[in-house]
Amino acid sequence: MNILFVNHHPQDMIGGSEIQCDLLARELTRMGHQVAYLAVNGKQSTYGAPYIVERASLRWGDLRHIVRKHRPDVVYWRFNKRKWLPSALLFRMMGVKVVFAISHLNDVKKWSHKVRFDATDWRGKMRQRIESIRPALSSRVNHLGFCFAYGVIAQLESQTGHIRAPEIVIPNSVDAHAVPFTWPKPFIVWVGSIKQSKHPEQYLQLTRRLQDLPVDCLMIGEIVHRNFQAAIQEAAALPNFHYLGAKTYHEVNGIMRQARLLVSTCEPEGFPNVFIQAWMQGTPTVSAYYDPDQMIQQYQLGAYSGTFEQFEDDVRRLLNDDRLRQEIGQRAKQFAEERFSVEVNATRLERFLMDTCMKR
């Protein structure tokens, strides 16, 4: 099969969906397929990948050129709904089948643009509402692109049943390779893009409350919303807080391996890569507000809290019980090895794409 992936490339913008595309593209290449990766607005001169990387925009001229050059049998689209309608329409006009891979709960909602209300004065609040109109309409219009989709790939069962197209659930994959990491004290870690939907301010609040414990609180991730810059700088004065900045996927694996806990304060979204990275490294997860498909509770992989007060209690409970924490870690590692193998997931994706190619 000739397969074209569409997304940012992780060497340009590291994120969960980009990492997943790279893992799958590498594995499908290893399996003998011809794989090209359209790195949307790519910045690198070379990517050093085993598959072909094409830097391009999503303008029709660029897309048409890429399709004519590589003649894909199927397009694997994992770029949310940005430019989804015109791109899916072009693929249909050129006789190329496209499947949509969900990376966030909002991908399957007709009105999915999130409006920010963090302004402090009425002028700022009014400006935010006005500025939200265009992207909200864009999200609704681009939703029509699903009329041209030949299939939908969900990460979770809860993401299915929203789009009229053949669908399959293929969870995220994980690469267990880890860069060694050492730290002088026991620590917990928070990992993610530092932005409003991840609620990093609540992790900083937790850090302040845990100063009575002999445990450090590490934070990893790029600061996306600059309004958190001051809060992180202020927290740097705390003896137990350490902001390490952005790290690579394999560096995060190494940090996870040594962490007592991964803690999460994110809102419901897709399927956070950091969860399965932690589980693969044998590290329990304590999540304040999100339990994808109730996995944490059902398979006893840590704790799902629901409130901030319970969140703190759960973190303290697991930090103070070495035996329980180790039991959960062993169970999480076994669960991850059985569920999130890139080899198994790529084989399932291969079968789904081949079935898609055979449709008229």
mmCIF file of C-alpha atoms in Angstrom:
data_model
loop_
_atom_site.group_PDB
_atom_site.id
_atom_site.type_symbol
_atom_site.label_atom_id
_atom_site.label_comp_id
_atom_site.label_asym_id
_atom_site.label_seq_id
_atom_site.Cartn_x
_atom_site.Cartn_y
_atom_site.Cartn_z
ATOM 1 C CA MET A 1 0.000 0.000 0.000
ATOM 2 C CA ASN A 2 0.996 3.596 -0.583
ATOM 3 C CA ILE A 3 0.012 5.545 2.531
ATOM 4 C CA LEU A 4 0.150 9.301 3.062
ATOM 5 C CA PHE A 5 0.161 10.623 6.634
ATOM 6 C CA VAL A 6 -0.971 14.214 7.234
ATOM 7 C CA ASN A 7 -0.017 16.038 10.439
ATOM 8 C CA HIS A 8 2.689 18.185 11.934
ATOM 9 C CA HIS A 9 5.886 16.197 12.301
ATOM 10 C CA PRO A 10 7.188 15.612 15.855
ATOM 11 C CA GLN A 11 10.523 17.167 14.900
ATOM 12 C CA ASP A 12 8.642 20.394 14.156
ATOM 13 C CA MET A 13 6.023 20.290 16.913
ATOM 14 C CA ILE A 14 6.104 17.586 19.548
ATOM 15 C CA GLY A 15 2.695 16.444 20.707
ATOM 16 C CA GLY A 16 0.683 13.296 21.233
ATOM 17 C CA SER A 17 -0.798 12.984 17.744
ATOM 18 C CA GLU A 18 2.537 13.763 16.076
ATOM 19 C CA ILE A 19 4.299 11.076 18.111
ATOM 20 C CA GLN A 20 1.608 8.547 17.202
ATOM 21 C CA CYS A 21 1.900 9.317 13.486
ATOM 22 C CA ASP A 22 5.669 8.865 13.605
ATOM 23 C CA LEU A 23 5.432 5.532 15.467
ATOM 24 C CA LEU A 24 2.844 4.160 13.035
ATOM 25 C CA ALA A 25 4.633 5.482 9.945
ATOM 26 C CA ARG A 26 7.875 3.820 11.050
ATOM 27 C CA GLU A 27 6.182 0.501 11.775
ATOM 28 C CA LEU A 28 4.196 0.454 8.522
ATOM 29 C CA THR A 29 7.413 1.223 6.645
ATOM 30 C CA ARG A 30 9.112 -1.685 8.427
ATOM 31 C CA MET A 31 6.178 -3.887 7.382
ATOM 32 C CA GLY A 32 6.938 -3.127 3.732
ATOM 33 C CA HIS A 33 4.479 -0.359 2.843
ATOM 34 C CA GLN A 34 5.379 2.804 0.947
ATOM 35 C CA VAL A 35 4.863 5.620 3.435
ATOM 36 C CA ALA A 36 5.061 9.368 2.887
ATOM 37 C CA TYR A 37 4.485 11.920 5.645
ATOM 38 C CA LEU A 38 3.134 15.364 4.776
ATOM 39 C CA ALA A 39 4.682 17.501 7.517
ATOM 40 C CA VAL A 40 2.290 20.454 7.576
ATOM 41 C CA ASN A 41 4.334 23.675 7.411
ATOM 42 C CA GLY A 42 7.475 21.646 8.124
ATOM 43 C CA LYS A 43 10.575 23.525 9.263
ATOM 44 C CA GLN A 44 13.407 20.988 9.146
ATOM 45 C CA SER A 45 15.761 20.600 6.196
ATOM 46 C CA THR A 46 16.025 16.874 6.909
ATOM 47 C CA TYR A 47 14.089 14.542 9.194
ATOM 48 C CA GLY A 48 16.209 11.389 9.272
ATOM 49 C CA ALA A 49 13.127 9.161 9.138
ATOM 50 C CA PRO A 50 12.864 5.764 7.409
ATOM 51 C CA TYR A 51 9.878 7.089 5.453
ATOM 52 C CA ILE A 52 9.629 10.029 3.031
ATOM 53 C CA VAL A 53 8.841 13.405 4.594
ATOM 54 C CA GLU A 54 7.342 16.168 2.452
ATOM 55 C CA ARG A 55 7.138 19.700 3.839
ATOM 56 C CA ALA A 56 4.028 21.448 2.539
ATOM 57 C CA SER A 57 1.058 23.601 3.427
ATOM 58 C CA LEU A 58 -2.537 22.440 3.066
ATOM 59 C CA ARG A 59 -3.270 24.767 0.172
ATOM 60 C CA TRP A 60 -4.837 22.954 -2.755
ATOM 61 C CA GLY A 61 -1.793 23.503 -4.965
ATOM 62 C CA ASP A 62 0.559 21.889 -2.451
ATOM 63 C CA LEU A 63 -1.824 19.034 -1.694
ATOM 64 C CA ARG A 64 -2.433 18.332 -5.381
ATOM 65 C CA HIS A 65 1.320 18.224 -6.002
ATOM 66 C CA ILE A 66 1.919 15.783 -3.118
ATOM 67 C CA VAL A 67 -0.913 13.476 -4.222
ATOM 68 C CA ARG A 68 0.269 13.437 -7.840
ATOM 69 C CA LYS A 69 3.854 12.785 -6.750
ATOM 70 C CA HIS A 70 3.173 9.913 -4.340
ATOM 71 C CA ARG A 71 -0.140 8.544 -5.670
ATOM 72 C CA PRO A 72 -1.318 7.253 -2.270
ATOM 73 C CA ASP A 73 -3.887 4.497 -2.033
ATOM 74 C CA VAL A 74 -5.144 6.025 1.198
ATOM 75 C CA VAL A 75 -4.554 9.140 3.310
ATOM 76 C CA TYR A 76 -4.259 8.884 7.102
ATOM 77 C CA TRP A 77 -5.391 12.303 8.361
ATOM 78 C CA ARG A 78 -4.547 13.166 11.980
ATOM 79 C CA PHE A 79 -4.626 16.963 11.922
ATOM 80 C CA ASN A 80 -7.909 17.602 13.758
ATOM 81 C CA LYS A 81 -10.419 19.504 11.607
ATOM 82 C CA ARG A 82 -8.031 22.203 10.457
ATOM 83 C CA LYS A 83 -8.548 22.569 6.665
ATOM 84 C CA TRP A 84 -10.386 19.250 6.816
ATOM 85 C CA LEU A 85 -13.293 20.075 4.467
ATOM 86 C CA PRO A 86 -11.281 21.495 1.530
ATOM 87 C CA SER A 87 -8.622 18.802 1.902
ATOM 88 C CA ALA A 88 -11.102 15.912 2.084
ATOM 89 C CA LEU A 89 -12.950 17.370 -0.912
ATOM 90 C CA LEU A 90 -9.727 17.539 -2.920
ATOM 91 C CA PHE A 91 -8.863 13.947 -2.055
ATOM 92 C CA ARG A 92 -12.324 12.853 -3.237
ATOM 93 C CA MET A 93 -11.926 14.816 -6.491
ATOM 94 C CA MET A 94 -8.551 13.149 -7.101
ATOM 95 C CA GLY A 95 -9.907 9.682 -6.366
ATOM 96 C CA VAL A 96 -7.946 9.150 -3.155
ATOM 97 C CA LYS A 97 -9.587 7.623 -0.098
ATOM 98 C CA VAL A 98 -9.028 9.307 3.275
ATOM 99 C CA VAL A 99 -9.545 8.130 6.849
ATOM 100 C CA PHE A 100 -9.770 10.489 9.813
ATOM 101 C CA ALA A 101 -7.887 9.589 12.998
ATOM 102 C CA ILE A 102 -9.369 11.169 16.126
ATOM 103 C CA SER A 103 -6.879 12.813 18.467
ATOM 104 C CA HIS A 104 -9.276 14.832 20.649
ATOM 105 C CA LEU A 105 -12.881 14.532 21.813
ATOM 106 C CA ASN A 106 -13.659 17.787 20.002
ATOM 107 C CA ASP A 107 -12.776 16.249 16.632
ATOM 108 C CA VAL A 108 -16.180 14.577 16.374
ATOM 109 C CA LYS A 109 -18.238 17.504 17.681
ATOM 110 C CA LYS A 110 -19.943 19.790 15.171
ATOM 111 C CA TRP A 111 -19.318 22.862 17.302
ATOM 112 C CA SER A 112 -16.001 22.145 18.919
ATOM 113 C CA HIS A 113 -14.073 25.394 19.172
ATOM 114 C CA LYS A 114 -13.183 26.185 22.781
ATOM 115 C CA VAL A 115 -13.686 29.783 23.839
ATOM 116 C CA ARG A 116 -11.288 31.215 26.393
ATOM 117 C CA PHE A 117 -12.769 33.301 29.208
ATOM 118 C CA ASP A 118 -9.616 34.050 31.176
ATOM 119 C CA ALA A 119 -9.626 37.809 30.571
ATOM 120 C CA THR A 120 -10.016 39.836 33.764
ATOM 121 C CA ASP A 121 -11.809 42.957 32.456
ATOM 122 C CA TRP A 122 -15.013 43.329 30.469
ATOM 123 C CA ARG A 123 -13.225 44.632 27.369
ATOM 124 C CA GLY A 124 -10.982 41.593 27.331
ATOM 125 C CA LYS A 125 -13.914 39.239 27.813
ATOM 126 C CA MET A 126 -15.806 40.903 24.966
ATOM 127 C CA ARG A 127 -12.754 40.681 22.710
ATOM 128 C CA GLN A 128 -12.376 36.968 23.453
ATOM 129 C CA ARG A 129 -16.008 36.315 22.538
ATOM 130 C CA ILE A 130 -15.729 38.227 19.268
ATOM 131 C CA GLU A 131 -12.462 36.511 18.381
ATOM 132 C CA SER A 132 -14.085 33.113 18.953
ATOM 133 C CA ILE A 133 -16.752 33.576 16.252
ATOM 134 C CA ARG A 134 -14.547 32.864 13.240
ATOM 135 C CA PRO A 135 -12.860 29.681 14.569
ATOM 136 C CA ALA A 136 -16.218 28.409 15.851
ATOM 137 C CA LEU A 137 -17.765 28.787 12.394
ATOM 138 C CA SER A 138 -14.654 27.268 10.819
ATOM 139 C CA SER A 139 -14.971 24.212 13.053
ATOM 140 C CA ARG A 140 -18.615 23.748 12.067
ATOM 141 C CA VAL A 141 -17.936 24.141 8.350
ATOM 142 C CA ASN A 142 -14.934 21.799 8.400
ATOM 143 C CA HIS A 143 -17.085 19.172 10.095
ATOM 144 C CA LEU A 144 -18.710 18.692 6.682
ATOM 145 C CA GLY A 145 -15.451 17.090 5.572
ATOM 146 C CA PHE A 146 -16.658 13.867 7.183
ATOM 147 C CA CYS A 147 -19.021 13.513 4.214
ATOM 148 C CA PHE A 148 -15.920 12.523 2.219
ATOM 149 C CA ALA A 149 -14.275 10.265 4.824
ATOM 150 C CA TYR A 150 -14.048 6.544 4.088
ATOM 151 C CA GLY A 151 -13.338 5.660 7.696
ATOM 152 C CA VAL A 152 -12.793 6.955 11.219
ATOM 153 C CA ILE A 153 -10.163 5.687 13.652
ATOM 154 C CA ALA A 154 -10.945 6.289 17.322
ATOM 155 C CA GLN A 155 -8.592 6.012 20.289
ATOM 156 C CA LEU A 156 -11.336 5.177 22.778
ATOM 157 C CA GLU A 157 -14.747 3.510 22.756
ATOM 158 C CA SER A 158 -16.250 6.776 24.020
ATOM 159 C CA GLN A 159 -15.222 8.477 20.753
ATOM 160 C CA THR A 160 -17.233 6.121 18.540
ATOM 161 C CA GLY A 161 -20.754 6.451 17.150
ATOM 162 C CA HIS A 162 -20.579 10.143 16.246
ATOM 163 C CA ILE A 163 -19.671 9.971 12.542
ATOM 164 C CA ARG A 164 -21.461 8.100 9.761
ATOM 165 C CA ALA A 165 -18.492 6.158 8.452
ATOM 166 C CA PRO A 166 -16.898 2.759 9.082
ATOM 167 C CA GLU A 167 -14.920 3.007 12.294
ATOM 168 C CA ILE A 168 -12.431 1.115 14.386
ATOM 169 C CA VAL A 169 -10.897 1.655 17.820
ATOM 170 C CA ILE A 170 -7.095 1.556 17.780
ATOM 171 C CA PRO A 171 -5.541 2.892 20.989
ATOM 172 C CA ASN A 172 -2.372 4.910 21.043
ATOM 173 C CA SER A 173 0.927 3.064 20.837
ATOM 174 C CA VAL A 174 3.999 3.449 22.980
ATOM 175 C CA ASP A 175 7.732 3.106 22.405
ATOM 176 C CA ALA A 176 9.289 1.922 25.669
ATOM 177 C CA HIS A 177 12.857 3.077 24.926
ATOM 178 C CA ALA A 178 14.026 5.438 27.682
ATOM 179 C CA VAL A 179 16.912 7.869 28.079
ATOM 180 C CA PRO A 180 18.415 7.276 31.560
ATOM 181 C CA PHE A 181 17.498 9.899 34.150
ATOM 182 C CA THR A 182 18.622 10.449 37.718
ATOM 183 C CA TRP A 183 17.337 12.770 40.439
ATOM 184 C CA PRO A 184 18.682 13.147 43.982
ATOM 185 C CA LYS A 185 15.300 12.762 45.711
ATOM 186 C CA PRO A 186 12.059 10.818 45.228
ATOM 187 C CA PHE A 187 9.752 12.767 42.910
ATOM 188 C CA ILE A 188 6.385 12.944 41.212
ATOM 189 C CA VAL A 189 6.023 14.426 37.734
ATOM 190 C CA TRP A 190 3.496 16.419 35.701
ATOM 191 C CA VAL A 191 3.982 16.277 31.912
ATOM 192 C CA GLY A 192 2.142 18.213 29.222
ATOM 193 C CA SER A 193 1.859 21.365 27.171
ATOM 194 C CA ILE A 194 1.488 24.202 29.641
ATOM 195 C CA LYS A 195 -1.860 25.664 28.617
ATOM 196 C CA GLN A 196 -5.281 26.333 30.078
ATOM 197 C CA SER A 197 -6.882 22.962 29.276
ATOM 198 C CA LYS A 198 -4.118 21.149 31.186
ATOM 199 C CA HIS A 199 -4.645 23.253 34.348
ATOM 200 C CA PRO A 200 -0.972 23.507 35.342
ATOM 201 C CA GLU A 201 -1.921 26.016 38.038
ATOM 202 C CA GLN A 202 -3.553 23.172 39.963
ATOM 203 C CA TYR A 203 -0.324 21.196 39.918
ATOM 204 C CA LEU A 204 1.460 24.243 41.317
ATOM 205 C CA GLN A 205 -1.182 24.380 44.043
ATOM 206 C CA LEU A 206 -0.619 20.693 44.799
ATOM 207 C CA THR A 207 3.123 21.328 44.961
ATOM 208 C CA ARG A 208 2.631 23.991 47.630
ATOM 209 C CA ARG A 209 0.494 21.611 49.689
ATOM 210 C CA LEU A 210 3.041 18.782 49.519
ATOM 211 C CA GLN A 211 5.941 20.719 51.020
ATOM 212 C CA ASP A 212 5.686 18.623 54.198
ATOM 213 C CA LEU A 213 6.690 15.476 52.263
ATOM 214 C CA PRO A 214 10.284 14.506 51.310
ATOM 215 C CA VAL A 215 9.275 14.431 47.645
ATOM 216 C CA ASP A 216 10.093 16.800 44.784
ATOM 217 C CA CYS A 217 7.501 17.894 42.206
ATOM 218 C CA LEU A 218 8.842 18.073 38.648
ATOM 219 C CA MET A 219 7.048 19.816 35.778
ATOM 220 C CA ILE A 220 7.840 19.082 32.126
ATOM 221 C CA GLY A 221 6.459 20.733 29.009
ATOM 222 C CA GLU A 222 6.563 23.720 26.705
ATOM 223 C CA ILE A 223 4.851 26.885 27.918
ATOM 224 C CA VAL A 224 2.161 27.433 25.277
ATOM 225 C CA HIS A 225 0.030 30.014 27.099
ATOM 226 C CA ARG A 226 2.432 32.692 28.288
ATOM 227 C CA ASN A 227 0.147 33.779 31.107
ATOM 228 C CA PHE A 228 1.523 30.794 33.068
ATOM 229 C CA GLN A 229 5.104 32.054 32.819
ATOM 230 C CA ALA A 230 4.862 34.231 35.926
ATOM 231 C CA ALA A 231 3.218 31.489 38.004
ATOM 232 C CA ILE A 232 5.984 29.039 37.149
ATOM 233 C CA GLN A 233 8.671 31.597 37.935
ATOM 234 C CA GLU A 234 7.008 32.279 41.282
ATOM 235 C CA ALA A 235 6.769 28.547 42.044
ATOM 236 C CA ALA A 236 10.498 28.187 41.369
ATOM 237 C CA ALA A 237 11.064 29.663 44.837
ATOM 238 C CA LEU A 238 9.449 26.575 46.390
ATOM 239 C CA PRO A 239 12.059 24.087 47.636
ATOM 240 C CA ASN A 240 10.189 21.092 46.183
ATOM 241 C CA PHE A 241 9.332 22.483 42.714
ATOM 242 C CA HIS A 242 11.495 22.097 39.608
ATOM 243 C CA TYR A 243 10.497 23.098 36.068
ATOM 244 C CA LEU A 244 12.600 21.163 33.538
ATOM 245 C CA GLY A 245 11.184 22.644 30.333
ATOM 246 C CA ALA A 246 10.332 20.599 27.249
ATOM 247 C CA LYS A 247 11.789 17.104 26.887
ATOM 248 C CA THR A 248 11.862 14.557 24.085
ATOM 249 C CA TYR A 249 9.597 11.513 24.072
ATOM 250 C CA HIS A 250 12.382 9.151 25.141
ATOM 251 C CA GLU A 251 13.633 11.566 27.795
ATOM 252 C CA VAL A 252 10.125 11.637 29.251
ATOM 253 C CA ASN A 253 10.130 7.831 29.296
ATOM 254 C CA GLY A 254 13.309 7.870 31.366
ATOM 255 C CA ILE A 255 11.838 10.386 33.798
ATOM 256 C CA MET A 256 8.623 8.351 34.071
ATOM 257 C CA ARG A 257 10.625 5.232 34.889
ATOM 258 C CA GLN A 258 12.109 6.902 37.972
ATOM 259 C CA ALA A 259 9.002 8.808 39.094
ATOM 260 C CA ARG A 260 6.919 7.674 42.053
ATOM 261 C CA LEU A 261 3.769 8.907 40.300
ATOM 262 C CA LEU A 262 2.575 10.642 37.163
ATOM 263 C CA VAL A 263 -0.014 13.229 38.163
ATOM 264 C CA SER A 264 -2.429 14.819 35.708
ATOM 265 C CA THR A 265 -4.753 17.808 35.949
ATOM 266 C CA CYS A 266 -5.937 17.871 32.324
ATOM 267 C CA GLU A 267 -9.517 18.193 31.147
ATOM 268 C CA PRO A 268 -11.128 15.348 29.166
ATOM 269 C CA GLU A 269 -9.504 15.319 25.725
ATOM 270 C CA GLY A 270 -8.256 12.387 23.646
ATOM 271 C CA PHE A 271 -6.036 9.656 25.043
ATOM 272 C CA PRO A 272 -3.020 11.314 26.699
ATOM 273 C CA ASN A 273 0.254 9.748 25.574
ATOM 274 C CA VAL A 274 1.751 10.479 28.965
ATOM 275 C CA PHE A 275 -0.660 8.021 30.606
ATOM 276 C CA ILE A 276 0.504 5.059 28.543
ATOM 277 C CA GLN A 277 4.123 6.206 28.740
ATOM 278 C CA ALA A 278 3.854 6.088 32.527
ATOM 279 C CA TRP A 279 2.109 2.713 32.542
ATOM 280 C CA MET A 280 4.698 1.187 30.191
ATOM 281 C CA GLN A 281 7.422 2.334 32.595
ATOM 282 C CA GLY A 282 5.557 0.820 35.560
ATOM 283 C CA THR A 283 4.483 4.150 37.060
ATOM 284 C CA PRO A 284 0.981 4.642 38.539
ATOM 285 C CA THR A 285 -1.145 7.570 37.370
ATOM 286 C CA VAL A 286 -3.173 9.896 39.568
ATOM 287 C CA SER A 287 -5.586 11.902 37.421
ATOM 288 C CA ALA A 288 -7.654 14.694 38.901
ATOM 289 C CA TYR A 289 -10.375 15.075 36.268
ATOM 290 C CA TYR A 290 -10.025 12.600 33.401
ATOM 291 C CA ASP A 291 -10.113 8.813 33.183
ATOM 292 C CA PRO A 292 -10.167 7.741 29.501
ATOM 293 C CA ASP A 293 -12.774 4.991 29.083
ATOM 294 C CA GLN A 294 -12.560 4.505 32.884
ATOM 295 C CA MET A 295 -9.309 2.573 32.406
ATOM 296 C CA ILE A 296 -7.624 3.868 35.558
ATOM 297 C CA GLN A 297 -10.536 2.738 37.711
ATOM 298 C CA GLN A 298 -11.427 -0.470 35.868
ATOM 299 C CA TYR A 299 -7.888 -1.846 35.653
ATOM 300 C CA GLN A 300 -6.584 -0.267 38.890
ATOM 301 C CA LEU A 301 -3.763 1.716 37.285
ATOM 302 C CA GLY A 302 -3.604 4.451 39.925
ATOM 303 C CA ALA A 303 -6.372 6.780 41.006
ATOM 304 C CA TYR A 304 -9.053 8.938 39.396
ATOM 305 C CA SER A 305 -9.978 11.677 41.847
ATOM 306 C CA GLY A 306 -12.784 13.888 40.508
ATOM 307 C CA THR A 307 -12.066 16.794 42.863
ATOM 308 C CA PHE A 308 -8.914 18.642 43.833
ATOM 309 C CA GLU A 309 -9.237 17.668 47.499
ATOM 310 C CA GLN A 310 -9.486 13.982 46.613
ATOM 311 C CA PHE A 311 -6.623 14.473 44.154
ATOM 312 C CA GLU A 312 -4.319 15.578 46.955
ATOM 313 C CA ASP A 313 -5.517 12.725 49.171
ATOM 314 C CA ASP A 314 -4.863 10.160 46.427
ATOM 315 C CA VAL A 315 -1.347 11.477 45.793
ATOM 316 C CA ARG A 316 -0.510 11.381 49.492
ATOM 317 C CA ARG A 317 -1.990 7.900 49.922
ATOM 318 C CA LEU A 318 0.088 6.383 47.128
ATOM 319 C CA LEU A 319 3.265 8.206 48.119
ATOM 320 C CA ASN A 320 2.924 6.855 51.652
ATOM 321 C CA ASP A 321 2.241 3.235 50.632
ATOM 322 C CA ASP A 322 5.273 1.791 48.839
ATOM 323 C CA ARG A 323 3.833 -1.704 48.557
ATOM 324 C CA LEU A 324 0.543 -0.572 47.015
ATOM 325 C CA ARG A 325 2.320 1.782 44.634
ATOM 326 C CA GLN A 326 4.640 -0.990 43.437
ATOM 327 C CA GLU A 327 1.731 -3.398 42.933
ATOM 328 C CA ILE A 328 -0.098 -0.810 40.843
ATOM 329 C CA GLY A 329 3.063 -0.100 38.849
ATOM 330 C CA GLN A 330 3.555 -3.771 37.974
ATOM 331 C CA ARG A 331 -0.090 -4.088 36.953
ATOM 332 C CA ALA A 332 0.130 -0.921 34.831
ATOM 333 C CA LYS A 333 3.231 -2.179 33.010
ATOM 334 C CA GLN A 334 1.599 -5.497 32.150
ATOM 335 C CA PHE A 335 -1.558 -3.684 31.002
ATOM 336 C CA ALA A 336 0.457 -1.367 28.735
ATOM 337 C CA GLU A 337 2.489 -4.188 27.208
ATOM 338 C CA GLU A 338 -0.717 -6.047 26.308
ATOM 339 C CA ARG A 339 -2.718 -3.062 25.026
ATOM 340 C CA PHE A 340 -0.396 -0.480 23.486
ATOM 341 C CA SER A 341 2.097 -2.400 21.361
ATOM 342 C CA VAL A 342 2.914 -0.477 18.183
ATOM 343 C CA GLU A 343 3.307 -3.782 16.319
ATOM 344 C CA VAL A 344 -0.221 -4.916 17.213
ATOM 345 C CA ASN A 345 -1.763 -1.506 16.533
ATOM 346 C CA ALA A 346 0.012 -1.094 13.190
ATOM 347 C CA THR A 347 -1.237 -4.515 12.087
ATOM 348 C CA ARG A 348 -4.809 -3.549 12.971
ATOM 349 C CA LEU A 349 -4.396 -0.226 11.149
ATOM 350 C CA GLU A 350 -2.951 -2.022 8.117
ATOM 351 C CA ARG A 351 -6.000 -4.282 7.937
ATOM 352 C CA PHE A 352 -8.413 -1.341 8.270
ATOM 353 C CA LEU A 353 -6.609 0.667 5.582
ATOM 354 C CA MET A 354 -6.524 -2.309 3.221
ATOM 355 C CA ASP A 355 -10.265 -2.825 3.703
ATOM 356 C CA THR A 356 -10.758 0.889 3.018
ATOM 357 C CA CYS A 357 -8.751 0.696 -0.204
ATOM 358 C CA MET A 358 -10.946 -2.136 -1.482
ATOM 359 C CA LYS A 359 -14.150 -0.103 -1.133
ATOM 360 C CA ARG A 360 -15.692 1.550 -4.162
#
